[in-house]
mmCIF file of C-alpha atoms and ligand atoms in Angstrom:
data_model
loop_
_atom_site.group_PDB
_atom_site.id
_atom_site.type_symbol
_atom_site.label_atom_id
_atom_site.label_comp_id
_atom_site.label_asym_id
_atom_site.label_seq_id
_atom_site.Cartn_x
_atom_site.Cartn_y
_atom_site.Cartn_z
ATOM 1 C CA MET A 18 -132.175 -80.244 -6.209
ATOM 2 C CA ALA A 19 -131.562 -83.366 -8.286
ATOM 3 C CA GLY A 20 -129.887 -86.648 -7.889
ATOM 4 C CA GLU A 21 -130.366 -90.317 -7.032
ATOM 5 C CA THR A 22 -132.261 -89.780 -3.777
ATOM 6 C CA GLN A 23 -132.701 -87.067 -1.177
ATOM 7 C CA GLY A 24 -132.681 -88.144 2.419
ATOM 8 C CA ASP A 25 -135.431 -85.835 3.554
ATOM 9 C CA CYS A 26 -137.852 -86.574 0.637
ATOM 10 C CA LEU A 27 -140.972 -88.645 1.368
ATOM 11 C CA PHE A 28 -141.145 -90.139 -2.095
ATOM 12 C CA CYS A 29 -137.412 -91.105 -2.027
ATOM 13 C CA LYS A 30 -138.202 -92.942 1.166
ATOM 14 C CA ILE A 31 -141.007 -94.843 -0.684
ATOM 15 C CA VAL A 32 -138.511 -95.603 -3.525
ATOM 16 C CA GLU A 33 -135.980 -96.955 -0.927
ATOM 17 C CA GLY A 34 -138.736 -99.047 0.785
ATOM 18 C CA HIS A 35 -138.350 -97.137 4.058
ATOM 19 C CA ILE A 36 -141.984 -95.994 3.929
ATOM 20 C CA PRO A 37 -144.711 -98.506 2.921
ATOM 21 C CA ALA A 38 -146.928 -97.804 -0.020
ATOM 22 C CA THR A 39 -149.555 -99.753 -2.024
ATOM 23 C CA ILE A 40 -147.416 -100.295 -5.059
ATOM 24 C CA VAL A 41 -149.256 -101.094 -8.261
ATOM 25 C CA ARG A 42 -146.424 -101.199 -10.762
ATOM 26 C CA GLU A 43 -142.603 -100.952 -10.847
ATOM 27 C CA THR A 44 -140.201 -100.457 -13.679
ATOM 28 C CA GLU A 45 -136.433 -99.910 -13.840
ATOM 29 C CA THR A 46 -137.084 -96.150 -13.729
ATOM 30 C CA THR A 47 -140.505 -95.668 -12.091
ATOM 31 C CA ILE A 48 -142.788 -96.740 -9.302
ATOM 32 C CA ALA A 49 -146.588 -96.376 -9.263
ATOM 33 C CA PHE A 50 -148.521 -96.496 -5.974
ATOM 34 C CA ARG A 51 -151.911 -95.583 -4.668
ATOM 35 C CA ASP A 52 -152.361 -92.089 -3.244
ATOM 36 C CA ILE A 53 -152.806 -92.184 0.550
ATOM 37 C CA ASN A 54 -155.714 -89.603 0.257
ATOM 38 C CA PRO A 55 -157.477 -90.655 -3.003
ATOM 39 C CA GLN A 56 -159.499 -87.994 -4.892
ATOM 40 C CA ALA A 57 -161.092 -90.548 -7.228
ATOM 41 C CA PRO A 58 -161.654 -94.314 -7.342
ATOM 42 C CA THR A 59 -158.383 -94.592 -9.156
ATOM 43 C CA HIS A 60 -155.652 -92.233 -7.803
ATOM 44 C CA VAL A 61 -152.264 -93.469 -8.472
ATOM 45 C CA LEU A 62 -148.958 -91.572 -8.301
ATOM 46 C CA VAL A 63 -146.298 -92.443 -10.832
ATOM 47 C CA ILE A 64 -142.876 -91.238 -9.744
ATOM 48 C CA PRO A 65 -139.343 -91.568 -11.119
ATOM 49 C CA ARG A 66 -136.853 -93.454 -8.917
ATOM 50 C CA VAL A 67 -134.493 -90.543 -9.269
ATOM 51 C CA HIS A 68 -135.188 -87.308 -7.356
ATOM 52 C CA TYR A 69 -136.183 -84.165 -9.194
ATOM 53 C CA ALA A 70 -138.256 -81.438 -7.553
ATOM 54 C CA ASN A 71 -140.930 -81.372 -10.268
ATOM 55 C CA ALA A 72 -141.857 -82.712 -13.715
ATOM 56 C CA ALA A 73 -140.193 -79.895 -15.646
ATOM 57 C CA GLU A 74 -136.843 -80.488 -13.912
ATOM 58 C CA LEU A 75 -137.161 -84.184 -14.597
ATOM 59 C CA ALA A 76 -138.027 -83.504 -18.265
ATOM 60 C CA ALA A 77 -135.101 -81.118 -18.729
ATOM 61 C CA ALA A 78 -132.537 -83.560 -17.145
ATOM 62 C CA GLU A 79 -133.982 -87.014 -17.997
ATOM 63 C CA PRO A 80 -136.462 -86.710 -20.859
ATOM 64 C CA THR A 81 -136.674 -90.454 -21.400
ATOM 65 C CA ILE A 82 -137.702 -91.024 -17.782
ATOM 66 C CA ALA A 83 -140.281 -88.219 -18.113
ATOM 67 C CA ALA A 84 -141.701 -90.056 -21.091
ATOM 68 C CA ASP A 85 -141.681 -93.257 -18.977
ATOM 69 C CA LEU A 86 -144.001 -91.550 -16.485
ATOM 70 C CA LEU A 87 -146.551 -90.904 -19.253
ATOM 71 C CA ARG A 88 -146.334 -94.469 -20.568
ATOM 72 C CA GLU A 89 -146.823 -95.802 -17.058
ATOM 73 C CA ALA A 90 -149.798 -93.572 -16.527
ATOM 74 C CA GLN A 91 -151.477 -95.200 -19.580
ATOM 75 C CA THR A 92 -150.573 -98.646 -18.291
ATOM 76 C CA VAL A 93 -152.060 -97.807 -14.876
ATOM 77 C CA ALA A 94 -155.187 -96.587 -16.585
ATOM 78 C CA ASP A 95 -155.386 -99.755 -18.724
ATOM 79 C CA GLU A 96 -154.922 -102.012 -15.694
ATOM 80 C CA ASP A 97 -157.756 -100.197 -13.804
ATOM 81 C CA LYS A 98 -159.789 -100.412 -17.035
ATOM 82 C CA LEU A 99 -160.295 -96.654 -17.260
ATOM 83 C CA GLU A 100 -161.821 -95.359 -20.579
ATOM 84 C CA SER A 101 -161.007 -91.787 -19.547
ATOM 85 C CA TYR A 102 -158.562 -90.453 -17.036
ATOM 86 C CA ARG A 103 -156.602 -87.408 -16.148
ATOM 87 C CA VAL A 104 -152.834 -86.987 -15.645
ATOM 88 C CA VAL A 105 -151.839 -84.105 -13.455
ATOM 89 C CA PHE A 106 -148.459 -82.619 -12.593
ATOM 90 C CA ASN A 107 -148.923 -80.058 -9.892
ATOM 91 C CA THR A 108 -145.871 -77.778 -10.174
ATOM 92 C CA GLY A 109 -145.260 -75.236 -7.338
ATOM 93 C CA ALA A 110 -147.046 -74.682 -4.057
ATOM 94 C CA GLY A 111 -149.565 -72.363 -5.671
ATOM 95 C CA ALA A 112 -150.744 -75.132 -7.889
ATOM 96 C CA GLY A 113 -151.151 -77.548 -5.001
ATOM 97 C CA GLN A 114 -147.700 -79.280 -5.052
ATOM 98 C CA THR A 115 -146.923 -80.527 -1.585
ATOM 99 C CA VAL A 116 -144.304 -83.213 -2.275
ATOM 100 C CA PHE A 117 -141.359 -81.872 -4.133
ATOM 101 C CA HIS A 118 -140.349 -85.105 -5.887
ATOM 102 C CA ALA A 119 -141.739 -85.221 -9.457
ATOM 103 C CA HIS A 120 -144.906 -87.184 -9.740
ATOM 104 C CA ALA A 121 -147.823 -87.759 -12.103
ATOM 105 C CA HIS A 122 -151.311 -88.080 -10.539
ATOM 106 C CA VAL A 123 -153.398 -90.592 -12.531
ATOM 107 C CA LEU A 124 -157.097 -89.965 -11.722
ATOM 108 C CA GLY A 125 -160.104 -91.735 -12.992
ATOM 109 C CA GLY A 126 -163.112 -93.937 -12.246
ATOM 110 C CA ARG A 127 -165.561 -90.997 -11.874
ATOM 111 C CA GLY A 128 -166.606 -88.070 -13.947
ATOM 112 C CA LEU A 129 -163.878 -85.357 -13.886
ATOM 113 C CA HIS A 130 -164.885 -81.690 -14.138
ATOM 114 C CA TRP A 131 -163.207 -79.044 -16.279
ATOM 115 C CA PRO A 132 -161.937 -76.566 -15.553
ATOM 116 C CA PRO A 133 -160.288 -78.054 -12.491
ATOM 117 C CA GLY A 134 -160.342 -76.215 -9.134
HETATM 118 P P1 LIG B 24 -149.011 -83.037 -4.689
HETATM 119 O O1 LIG B 24 -149.945 -82.300 -3.816
HETATM 120 O O2 LIG B 24 -147.585 -82.767 -4.288
HETATM 121 O O3 LIG B 24 -149.252 -82.842 -6.185
HETATM 122 O O4 LIG B 24 -149.238 -84.580 -4.463
HETATM 123 C C1 LIG B 24 -148.780 -85.215 -3.418
HETATM 124 C C2 LIG B 24 -149.676 -86.383 -3.171
HETATM 125 O O5 LIG B 24 -149.025 -87.347 -2.352
HETATM 126 C C3 LIG B 24 -150.972 -86.046 -2.424
HETATM 127 O O6 LIG B 24 -152.123 -86.389 -3.314
HETATM 128 C C4 LIG B 24 -150.938 -86.833 -1.121
HETATM 129 O O7 LIG B 24 -152.192 -87.410 -0.806
HETATM 130 C C5 LIG B 24 -149.922 -87.920 -1.456
HETATM 131 N N1 LIG B 24 -149.197 -88.434 -0.300
HETATM 132 C C6 LIG B 24 -148.635 -87.688 0.665
HETATM 133 N N2 LIG B 24 -148.013 -88.516 1.542
HETATM 134 C C7 LIG B 24 -148.163 -89.742 1.082
HETATM 135 C C8 LIG B 24 -147.756 -91.043 1.591
HETATM 136 O O8 LIG B 24 -147.125 -91.192 2.593
HETATM 137 N N3 LIG B 24 -148.107 -92.140 0.837
HETATM 138 C C9 LIG B 24 -148.891 -92.027 -0.261
HETATM 139 N N4 LIG B 24 -149.170 -93.160 -0.875
HETATM 140 N N5 LIG B 24 -149.288 -90.856 -0.747
HETATM 141 C C10 LIG B 24 -148.957 -89.703 -0.123
HETATM 142 ZN ZN1 LIG B 25 -137.321 -87.573 -3.723
#
């Protein structure tokens, strides 16, 4: 499913301002806000304003917006003064994806183990 917004999508509701979020950055194409259940001192989600179910679908249809997510992830990290950080795109329920609107997790502010769980 792709398009401007999807009525039943949680992150589309945040884009439309119908659900509050702690927004840290906004651009013409993206919004970055703090995760409601943070897994690290910095845990920000960077999402496209347009709805795609996951990052791969976004990249296939809107490659410049997919690149915008990565640039915004770096800017979020810079603003939180992170020397190291991790960008995660959970894709599919088996990988932990629970919200099917493409989003980058930006995690940092503590040591991050590898491999991830
Ligand atoms: P996923 O599991 O799909 O990769 O990531 C979804 C993320 O969205 C989770 O880390 C979850 O904590 C976060 N989340 C779910 N509902 C809300 C919400 O209403 N507001 C915010 N800010 N984050 C949310
Ligand atoms: Zn959506």
